[in-house]
Amino acid sequence: MEHIVILGNGISGITAARHIRKRSDKKITVISAESDYFFSRTALMYVYMGHMKWDHLKPYEDWFWEKNRIDLKNGWVQQIDFSEKTLHFKNGDKLNYDKLILATGSIPNKFGWEGEDLNGVQGLVSKQDLELLEKNTKNCKKAVIIGGGLIGVELAEMLRTRNIEVTMLVREKAFWHSVLPFEDANMISEHIKSNGVDLRTVTELDKIIPDEHGKVSSIITKTGEQIDCQLVGLCAGVRPNIDFLKDSDLAINKGILVNSYLETNIPDVYAIGDCAEQQEAIDQRKPVEAVWYTGRMMGETLALTLTGEKSQYNPGNWFNSAKFFDIEYQTYGWVWPRPKENEQHFHWQHEDNTKAITISFDKKTKLFLGINSFGIRMRHEVLDRWLTEEREINYVLANLKQANFDPEFYARHEAKIFEGFKKNLQNA
Amino acid sequence: MSNIEHNMSITGDAPKSISTTQKIASAVGLSGLLILVLAIANFNFPNKSLFLSLSLGMISLGTVIFSVDAYWGKHAGIKNDGVWFKSLSGKGFWAWILGIGLTLFYVVLYWFPQYLGLNSEGANTGIIALFDPLSKFINGGPASQWFVYGSLYTVAIWIFGFKFILKYRHNRYEIIRTCSVMFFQLGFAFLIPEILARLNKPYFAPATIWPLNYDLFAGYRLDSFLSAGNLGVAMLIFGIVSIFVITPILTYKYGKRWYCSWVCGCGGLAETAGDPFRQLSDKSQKAWKIERWVIHSVLVFVTVMTIAVVYSYLGENSDRFWLTKDVFLWGSAGFLTLLFALIIIFKRDQIQKDAKYGAIGYLVVILAIIGINYFSGNWNIFFFPAYKLREWYGFLIGAAFSGVIGVGFYPIFGSRVWCRFGCPMAAILGMQQKLFSKFRITTNGGQCISCGNCSAYCEMGIDVRAYAQKGQNIVRSSCVGCGICSAVCPRGVLKLENGKTEGRINENEVLLGNDVDLLDLLNQKSN
């Protein structure tokens, strides 16, 4: 029986394992040193905030794996011998594979800051990071978060539930402005501030200063300002977790290079999820996408290939979601932080500053390109269809009601949005 | 290394402590409660109206102040910080104390009302006497233990309903739904029956429908309806129409939520006072298997019991009715057989194998009991005299299950134990919701991140995430449509909807967003 070994039990690896099992009888082994069982990484914050316990993070009960004959192995792979098709573990164990799926995920970015390895300086990606955070915030009064991305705002929310003062350093002129158009980013920035976070825009970290015990005691910004703190959260993005593969025959760049079939340069070795880097650009996507959904899709696709249906990784229209404190965010299609040459943005914002939408469309053809929605839930299926059908902006706005996914009895805003758009056009 | 200076600080600690205002509010509320406890301990308050008002007033005021401090002035949004850290909501020490306290209260209420001050001869004493003025004001007579219970129950739904509304004030579905349960508790479950009593009419709570109201067809109730002229007959007819006509129509249109989380008193208490405990429900597959057997067994029990009770009533009063006991008995057997047959024939695709076996097994058991007893000429149909069967049901299900376990164990097993494992009304509505209803919880394409908030906060123990992460709509008989899964979802994945019945249950091979060639996939599957 063919033995498929999956390195990494995150969403990508586990999705691959589950779908391979659904479609075949192959022997499957999933390896992880992080946790015995698959858990939802995106929900780590809720354990720290007391919304859930660790066990709630596991989407499948523990008996699920044995019942579905998916072997789980807790171990740290130190080296891979691709010619012998053998994994070498830290404790000396060996494991042979017929097909190997690398799904090793991400680790936090570090940019060589002075003091970045001090006690009390950490990222938030893994189960171990969560445990470390629990330790690091034991008697913590003040924290500084470096970077304004999705993990950064989650960490800020987490720390605020424990009355820890939070200062957040953001390079752009508003939170996540590298992704969100300014008006969106600005609204979210104000919301973050209203939750008691000291958000410093256009501010970068220079170095981290230790106390006499080698623990962080303050940071200094590039403008020379010193901020006392007992915790530094490194949230300036993540990068593929591939350092242990550096001196092998595997072709790597930022991540493990794969073609559109998720194949690496070595036969029978595949890479999916955060650690994979597409050699050829897909649509307008980044070559490395550290997103839950894309990890899952790669797992689904590769499972097809490995069970006899060779499939290209072909993610459809881009979508994503997040939550910034109390404001939910969904996006469908492409809305760039600054409109490209042929593009125009239409922005509508509710007077309570917790709801907004930004729609991107083509200036000439009026083609609908994408939507950011804040505080209003949108129906994935409808927006996906409109993007595929290449609808025009007028059609989208006139039918926006169909795309609404808010709970029953919620106030509706489509009329106001439509009106705002008409006014906007007259002014333009 | 010295940490002494840090120990003075509260920062960095998990959010499990409560604010000073909340402590004062708790003290006010507990003082109000203390008056009730003193009354139970037979302390004879001089001015009962004053002290009763004081007690209920302080309990309410304490809860209101607590809620305002906890939620008002903060951003509207999900407020679950520290739920699992707090002793009361996280199955800690105080949860056990509260659970034991509530359980004891129920035991006394059901079986030892004399300790509450109910005296078979002479005036009330104790806590029941404390409620006499209110009882006289509303129904004209002295209070009973049930009047005390009903009053406290209604107060609880109102004050904790207020708290719930503040907590979920960003969610209009939750606000409207909570106003509805508050209204139905006060009007339909509490005031209408009391006012009927004042007018010397039969006891009738219009929103408590058979079989939840298992006594509706008991002999003494039938007598009281039939001796009360047109109004009594109207009540009886309304009772029958409620379960056989109104319930199926509303459940078809809106799912069982119209009753379980909008009207029902048990649901009302669970949704309001029970809200801090909703996350305690067991989500394991094992619990789900137990649930299905237990709840349907209760339904069988109540059906058999009711048939027996009516049968023996008709037997004892054969001269008064056109309906003979035999016609009734075989009519019931025929009706049940037909119902089962139609479901199994027309809905066979939607019923799991074990459910089919269970259903057929139960039907055979019911028909066998009827047959054996009938043909053996046994006057005591169902082996026991009917009144014994009703007594046992009342003791086991009506009191022990729905009261002692159902509410007493809120802080340990969660707030919907009765609704999930025991309520026969929920079982009927659930079967219909699963098979003939427009209601479902829609999942939003590929947006689920499997975080598990929906499952954690489902009071019915449904593993909502298991469906959401597959992009499958949730069509489950136990779902009471409280809407909290949708509220706590951080990515906008879940929506309660009534829609077309086609495509209500959907299966996806691959989730939306991944454009693998689905046609190829399907072809390959069918080959």
XYZ file of N, CA, C and O in Angstrom, chain A residues 19 23 40 42-43 46-53 56-61 63 137-141 154 161-164 191 194-195 213 292-293 296-297 300-301 304 309 312 314-316 319-323 326 328 330-332 377-381 384 404-411, chain B residues 1 6-7 9-15 75-78 80-85 170-173 176 257 262 283-285 442-453 456-457 463 465 469 486-487 489-498 509-516 520-521 524:
560
model
N -9.102 14.294 2.706
C -9.623 14.070 1.349
C -8.979 12.862 0.687
O -9.619 12.168 -0.090
N -11.153 9.440 -0.559
C -11.114 8.974 -1.934
C -10.237 7.751 -2.158
O -10.134 7.278 -3.276
N -7.595 24.429 15.448
C -7.795 25.607 14.611
C -6.902 26.745 15.099
O -7.170 27.363 16.129
N -6.506 29.628 13.969
C -7.168 30.934 13.956
C -7.907 31.224 15.254
O -8.311 32.346 15.498
N -8.092 30.196 16.077
C -8.878 30.395 17.298
C -8.008 30.436 18.547
O -8.526 30.480 19.655
N -8.954 32.889 21.236
C -10.147 32.709 22.070
C -9.857 31.904 23.328
O -10.581 32.000 24.311
N -8.805 31.096 23.281
C -8.422 30.367 24.489
C -7.844 31.338 25.508
O -8.184 31.321 26.687
N -6.990 32.237 25.009
C -6.367 33.218 25.892
C -7.405 34.159 26.504
O -7.285 34.590 27.639
N -8.438 34.457 25.740
C -9.469 35.394 26.222
C -10.538 34.696 27.062
O -11.451 35.337 27.561
N -10.464 33.366 27.147
C -11.433 32.651 27.977
C -12.760 32.378 27.296
O -13.725 32.005 27.951
N -12.835 32.570 25.981
C -14.077 32.237 25.282
C -14.211 30.731 25.112
O -15.304 30.196 25.067
N -13.045 30.086 24.958
C -13.058 28.648 24.718
C -11.911 27.994 25.467
O -10.965 28.668 25.876
N -12.029 26.680 25.619
C -10.918 25.930 26.182
C -10.163 25.260 25.040
O -10.669 25.173 23.919
N -11.926 22.855 22.703
C -12.888 23.399 21.740
C -12.236 23.710 20.397
O -12.927 23.857 19.392
N -10.912 23.850 20.403
C -10.215 24.222 19.168
C -10.075 23.033 18.216
O -9.723 23.209 17.056
N -10.312 21.841 18.739
C -10.117 20.661 17.893
C -11.393 20.373 17.102
O -12.406 19.982 17.671
N -11.353 20.519 15.789
C -12.568 20.334 14.987
C -13.050 18.888 14.929
O -14.180 18.647 14.557
N -12.178 17.947 15.273
C -12.594 16.541 15.259
C -12.281 15.930 16.611
O -11.252 16.236 17.208
N -13.168 15.077 17.068
C -12.913 14.397 18.336
C -11.709 13.476 18.168
O -11.403 13.023 17.064
N -11.099 10.435 18.664
C -11.261 9.100 18.070
C -11.328 9.125 16.547
O -11.176 8.119 15.886
N 2.845 37.046 30.040
C 1.943 38.126 30.473
C 1.516 37.954 31.920
O 0.591 38.610 32.378
N 2.187 37.072 32.623
C 1.801 36.778 34.012
C 1.681 38.061 34.836
O 0.686 38.302 35.464
N 2.706 38.868 34.832
C 2.647 40.116 35.595
C 2.939 41.303 34.695
O 3.626 42.237 35.068
N 2.404 41.223 33.529
C 2.720 42.220 32.509
C 1.756 43.394 32.605
O 0.545 43.217 32.739
N 2.302 44.609 32.582
C 1.449 45.795 32.636
C 1.325 46.443 31.277
O 0.352 47.104 30.985
N -5.240 40.948 16.632
C -5.731 39.896 17.522
C -4.992 39.916 18.850
O -5.602 39.830 19.920
N -8.044 42.235 27.027
C -8.961 41.546 27.946
C -8.302 41.297 29.292
O -8.967 40.935 30.250
N -6.981 41.466 29.356
C -6.297 41.260 30.641
C -5.770 42.577 31.190
O -4.817 42.596 31.976
N -6.386 43.658 30.734
C -6.031 44.989 31.236
C -4.577 45.352 31.038
O -4.009 46.101 31.826
N -3.957 44.790 30.032
C -2.579 45.155 29.728
C -2.611 46.332 28.760
O -3.349 46.322 27.777
N -11.334 52.513 15.385
C -11.991 51.494 16.208
C -10.986 50.837 17.154
O -11.291 50.597 18.324
N -10.336 53.152 19.923
C -11.466 53.259 20.845
C -11.525 52.061 21.788
O -12.267 52.073 22.771
N -10.761 51.026 21.514
C -10.679 49.890 22.434
C -9.468 50.006 23.357
O -9.033 49.012 23.944
N 18.032 41.135 33.766
C 17.855 39.677 33.711
C 17.732 39.165 32.280
O 17.368 38.014 32.063
N -5.690 30.831 5.730
C -6.403 29.605 6.081
C -7.042 28.955 4.853
O -6.888 27.770 4.583
N -7.772 29.785 4.121
C -8.582 29.251 3.025
C -7.720 28.671 1.908
O -8.050 27.635 1.328
N -6.364 25.338 2.862
C -7.385 24.304 2.732
C -7.570 23.897 1.266
O -7.654 22.713 0.940
N -7.612 24.900 0.390
C -7.852 24.608 -1.035
C -6.702 23.797 -1.630
O -6.918 22.904 -2.441
N -7.209 20.272 -0.603
C -8.265 19.632 -1.400
C -7.735 19.228 -2.778
O -7.989 18.124 -3.265
N -6.989 20.174 -3.381
C -6.514 19.935 -4.751
C -5.505 18.792 -4.801
O -5.600 17.888 -5.635
N -6.844 15.333 -4.638
C -7.360 14.835 -5.917
C -6.225 14.235 -6.737
O -6.321 13.123 -7.263
N -6.631 11.776 -9.744
C -7.268 12.806 -10.573
C -6.344 14.008 -10.581
O -6.476 14.912 -9.749
N -4.868 20.790 -11.217
C -4.100 22.012 -10.997
C -4.691 22.777 -9.833
O -5.907 22.790 -9.653
N -6.154 25.701 -8.597
C -6.837 26.737 -9.347
C -7.808 27.477 -8.443
O -9.015 27.304 -8.525
N -7.256 28.274 -7.533
C -8.158 28.991 -6.631
C -9.007 29.954 -7.448
O -8.508 30.572 -8.382
N -10.265 30.052 -7.106
C -11.172 30.931 -7.852
C -10.994 32.366 -7.429
O -9.884 32.818 -7.126
N -11.000 35.629 -1.877
C -11.851 36.060 -0.752
C -11.057 35.894 0.519
O -10.084 35.138 0.579
N -11.467 36.614 1.530
C -10.808 36.499 2.827
C -11.723 37.131 3.868
O -12.743 37.746 3.526
N -11.375 36.966 5.131
C -12.166 37.579 6.193
C -11.305 37.750 7.426
O -10.250 37.133 7.542
N -11.759 38.599 8.326
C -11.057 38.815 9.590
C -12.020 39.520 10.530
O -13.140 39.858 10.142
N -11.573 39.702 11.763
C -12.379 40.496 12.683
C -11.444 41.399 13.468
O -10.451 40.935 14.018
N -14.511 44.463 17.369
C -15.926 44.127 17.156
C -16.374 44.265 15.703
O -17.542 44.080 15.406
N -16.426 43.014 11.977
C -16.124 41.917 11.063
C -15.764 42.473 9.690
O -16.303 43.491 9.260
N -15.050 41.257 5.585
C -15.017 40.254 4.526
C -14.592 40.945 3.242
O -14.913 42.108 3.028
N -13.885 40.196 2.420
C -13.520 40.771 1.131
C -13.680 39.732 0.039
O -13.464 38.538 0.272
N -14.110 40.191 -1.129
C -14.298 39.321 -2.289
C -13.747 40.054 -3.502
O -14.067 41.233 -3.707
N -22.375 41.530 6.822
C -21.994 40.226 6.288
C -22.486 40.083 4.855
O -23.596 40.488 4.539
N -21.633 39.513 4.027
C -21.976 39.327 2.617
C -22.006 37.842 2.281
O -21.291 37.041 2.871
N -22.812 37.537 1.292
C -22.974 36.141 0.877
C -21.882 35.764 -0.126
O -21.839 36.295 -1.224
N -21.039 34.854 0.268
C -19.910 34.440 -0.564
C -20.385 33.997 -1.950
O -19.856 34.422 -2.973
N -21.384 33.141 -1.956
C -21.852 32.542 -3.200
C -22.267 33.611 -4.222
O -21.941 33.529 -5.409
N -19.208 35.800 -5.368
C -18.355 34.956 -6.208
C -18.957 34.840 -7.608
O -18.254 34.934 -8.616
N -26.645 40.267 0.842
C -26.596 40.476 2.288
C -26.708 39.153 3.047
O -27.516 38.293 2.701
N -25.884 39.000 4.069
C -25.899 37.771 4.870
C -26.038 38.080 6.356
O -25.766 37.252 7.217
N -26.471 39.294 6.686
C -26.674 39.653 8.096
C -27.813 38.830 8.688
O -28.699 38.388 7.963
N -27.813 38.638 10.011
C -28.934 37.936 10.645
C -30.269 38.641 10.397
O -30.315 39.827 10.054
N -31.334 37.887 10.601
C -32.675 38.435 10.388
C -32.905 39.682 11.253
O -32.349 39.781 12.348
N -33.718 40.555 10.773
C -34.146 41.793 11.459
C -33.065 42.867 11.536
O -33.267 43.904 12.138
N -31.900 42.622 10.980
C -30.865 43.660 11.026
C -31.270 44.834 10.129
O -31.956 44.654 9.127
N -30.818 46.019 10.527
C -31.067 47.203 9.705
C -30.364 47.026 8.364
O -29.267 46.484 8.306
N 15.346 36.391 41.893
C 14.494 37.348 41.173
C 13.291 37.749 42.027
O 12.658 36.902 42.620
N 5.173 43.083 41.461
C 4.196 42.746 40.443
C 2.929 42.122 41.021
O 1.869 42.224 40.455
N 3.101 41.448 42.162
C 1.942 40.758 42.719
C 0.832 41.708 43.151
O -0.298 41.285 43.359
N -0.280 43.949 41.321
C -0.969 44.390 40.119
C -2.020 43.380 39.688
O -1.861 42.184 39.872
N -3.099 43.875 39.124
C -4.089 42.932 38.608
C -3.935 42.737 37.106
O -4.601 41.922 36.511
N -3.059 43.490 36.478
C -2.924 43.341 35.036
C -2.236 42.033 34.693
O -1.434 41.526 35.459
N -2.573 41.545 33.544
C -2.001 40.285 33.120
C -2.795 39.103 33.603
O -2.580 37.985 33.172
N -3.725 39.342 34.526
C -4.549 38.239 35.005
C -5.699 37.983 34.050
O -6.197 38.888 33.398
N -6.103 36.721 34.018
C -7.252 36.384 33.195
C -8.483 37.127 33.706
O -8.610 37.364 34.906
N -9.373 37.533 32.800
C -10.543 38.311 33.212
C -11.571 37.449 33.933
O -12.511 36.972 33.347
N -18.280 48.756 23.949
C -18.681 48.530 22.560
C -19.693 47.399 22.493
O -19.549 46.389 23.186
N -20.699 47.570 21.658
C -21.619 46.465 21.423
C -20.848 45.380 20.691
O -20.063 45.662 19.807
N -21.060 44.152 21.083
C -20.338 43.059 20.431
C -20.348 41.839 21.330
O -21.000 41.835 22.368
N -19.633 40.817 20.911
C -19.632 39.572 21.684
C -18.888 39.768 22.994
O -17.791 40.317 23.029
N -17.777 37.506 25.593
C -17.490 36.213 26.221
C -16.134 36.171 26.905
O -15.642 35.083 27.227
N -15.554 37.338 27.152
C -14.245 37.337 27.801
C -14.319 36.660 29.162
O -15.180 36.983 29.986
N -13.443 35.708 29.367
C -13.322 35.092 30.684
C -14.397 34.096 31.043
O -14.434 33.620 32.175
N -15.275 33.769 30.105
C -16.375 32.844 30.417
C -15.853 31.548 31.061
O -16.391 31.089 32.061
N -14.761 31.016 30.492
C -14.254 29.737 31.016
C -13.329 29.914 32.211
O -12.908 28.942 32.819
N -12.972 31.167 32.515
C -12.111 31.401 33.681
C -12.941 31.611 34.933
O -12.470 31.427 36.041
N -26.301 44.521 19.947
C -25.957 44.762 18.543
C -26.735 43.835 17.613
O -26.624 43.940 16.408
N -27.506 42.900 18.207
C -28.112 41.851 17.392
C -29.629 41.914 17.528
O -30.206 41.511 18.535
N -30.285 42.425 16.507
C -31.735 42.656 16.629
C -32.524 41.360 16.705
O -33.603 41.330 17.292
N -32.017 40.305 16.096
C -32.713 39.023 16.229
C -32.799 38.636 17.705
O -33.858 38.235 18.189
N -35.316 41.022 19.721
C -36.735 40.778 19.462
C -37.157 39.433 20.058
O -38.201 39.307 20.691
N -37.914 26.908 16.269
C -37.561 28.077 17.070
C -38.767 28.918 17.449
O -38.768 29.573 18.479
N -38.794 31.342 21.254
C -39.591 32.572 21.159
C -40.788 32.568 22.110
O -41.274 33.620 22.499
N -20.725 18.390 23.548
C -20.766 18.382 22.082
C -20.334 17.051 21.481
O -20.232 16.933 20.265
N -20.025 16.073 22.312
C -19.476 14.835 21.758
C -20.538 14.062 20.980
O -21.739 14.235 21.183
N -20.068 13.205 20.090
C -20.992 12.404 19.311
C -21.760 11.442 20.221
O -22.914 11.128 19.977
N -27.880 28.541 7.256
C -27.086 28.532 6.041
C -25.631 28.826 6.384
O -25.359 29.664 7.235
N -24.723 28.118 5.730
C -23.306 28.444 5.907
C -22.843 29.241 4.695
O -23.389 29.109 3.605
N -21.846 30.066 4.921
C -21.483 31.057 3.921
C -20.296 30.606 3.078
O -19.155 31.001 3.309
N -20.575 29.784 2.072
C -19.541 29.386 1.117
C -18.325 28.794 1.797
O -18.430 27.861 2.579
N -17.170 29.368 1.512
C -15.929 28.815 2.043
C -15.346 29.626 3.184
O -14.167 29.510 3.483
N -16.171 30.454 3.841
C -15.609 31.413 4.800
C -15.292 30.850 6.184
O -14.698 31.530 7.015
N -15.677 29.609 6.473
C -15.464 29.094 7.838
C -13.983 28.869 8.114
O -13.248 28.354 7.272
N -13.533 29.257 9.322
C -12.153 29.017 9.731
C -12.073 27.967 10.832
O -11.068 27.865 11.535
N -13.146 27.228 11.042
C -13.164 26.132 12.025
C -12.794 26.573 13.440
O -12.269 25.775 14.199
N -13.067 27.820 13.802
C -12.601 28.299 15.109
C -13.327 27.618 16.243
O -12.775 27.431 17.318
N -14.590 27.270 16.035
C -15.306 26.516 17.060
C -16.159 27.338 18.012
O -16.773 26.788 18.927
N -16.239 28.645 17.807
C -17.117 29.450 18.664
C -18.570 28.981 18.566
O -19.281 28.928 19.564
N -19.002 25.781 20.514
C -18.815 26.010 21.951
C -20.042 26.666 22.571
O -20.440 26.324 23.682
N -20.649 27.602 21.853
C -21.765 28.347 22.435
C -23.132 27.805 22.021
O -24.149 28.449 22.278
N -22.657 20.172 17.121
C -21.333 20.530 16.639
C -21.493 21.319 15.337
O -21.311 20.799 14.237
N -19.797 23.593 13.966
C -18.595 23.714 13.146
C -18.440 22.551 12.162
O -17.981 22.739 11.033
N -17.706 23.949 8.468
C -16.402 23.816 7.801
C -16.498 22.951 6.546
O -15.576 22.915 5.745
N -24.658 32.088 15.106
C -24.483 33.127 14.100
C -23.882 34.382 14.727
O -23.022 35.034 14.140
N -24.327 34.680 15.953
C -23.841 35.897 16.611
C -22.354 35.793 16.955
O -21.606 36.747 16.743
N -20.050 33.925 15.611
C -19.151 33.624 14.491
C -18.347 34.865 14.122
O -18.920 35.891 13.810
N -17.008 34.781 14.159
C -16.212 35.975 13.861
C -16.076 36.253 12.370
O -15.545 37.286 11.987
N -16.541 35.345 11.520
C -16.325 35.532 10.093
C -17.626 35.593 9.295
O -17.610 35.447 8.072
N -18.744 35.741 9.973
C -19.996 35.906 9.243
C -20.380 34.699 8.426
O -20.771 34.813 7.271
N -20.278 33.507 9.021
C -20.513 32.298 8.245
C -21.940 31.764 8.384
O -22.441 31.113 7.488
N -22.618 32.050 9.498
C -23.885 31.368 9.764
C -25.061 32.327 9.742
O -24.986 33.424 10.270
N -26.145 31.873 9.116
C -27.353 32.707 9.061
C -28.582 31.820 9.188
O -28.746 30.853 8.446
N -29.452 32.143 10.133
C -30.705 31.415 10.283
C -31.650 31.889 9.190
O -31.860 33.096 9.039
N -32.198 30.951 8.454
C -33.051 31.359 7.333
C -34.241 30.428 7.172
O -34.165 29.245 7.485
N -35.341 30.973 6.648
C -36.444 30.149 6.173
C -36.459 30.308 4.662
O -36.588 31.412 4.164
N -18.538 18.568 -2.353
C -17.286 17.800 -2.402
C -16.128 18.729 -2.058
O -15.308 18.432 -1.218
N -16.130 19.901 -2.694
C -15.079 20.877 -2.490
C -15.762 22.202 -2.187
O -16.784 22.526 -2.774
N -15.191 22.955 -1.260
C -15.849 24.188 -0.844
C -15.755 25.295 -1.887
O -14.861 25.304 -2.719
N -16.667 26.249 -1.774
C -16.694 27.388 -2.680
C -15.380 28.166 -2.572
O -14.856 28.359 -1.499
N -14.881 28.581 -3.706
C -13.644 29.337 -3.729
C -12.540 28.573 -4.409
O -11.572 29.136 -4.878
N -12.685 27.259 -4.473
C -11.685 26.418 -5.114
C -12.261 25.923 -6.439
O -13.190 25.127 -6.447
N -11.699 26.416 -7.543
C -12.294 26.113 -8.849
C -11.731 24.846 -9.483
O -11.356 24.848 -10.638
N -11.631 23.755 -8.726
C -11.260 22.507 -9.402
C -12.453 22.113 -10.266
O -13.577 22.511 -10.001
N -15.799 17.121 -13.779
C -14.938 15.943 -13.856
C -15.094 15.076 -12.627
O -15.190 13.861 -12.701
N -15.088 15.776 -11.497
C -15.189 15.079 -10.221
C -16.462 14.250 -10.145
O -16.446 13.081 -9.781
N -16.460 11.304 -12.451
C -15.622 10.234 -11.949
C -16.335 9.481 -10.824
O -16.233 8.273 -10.700
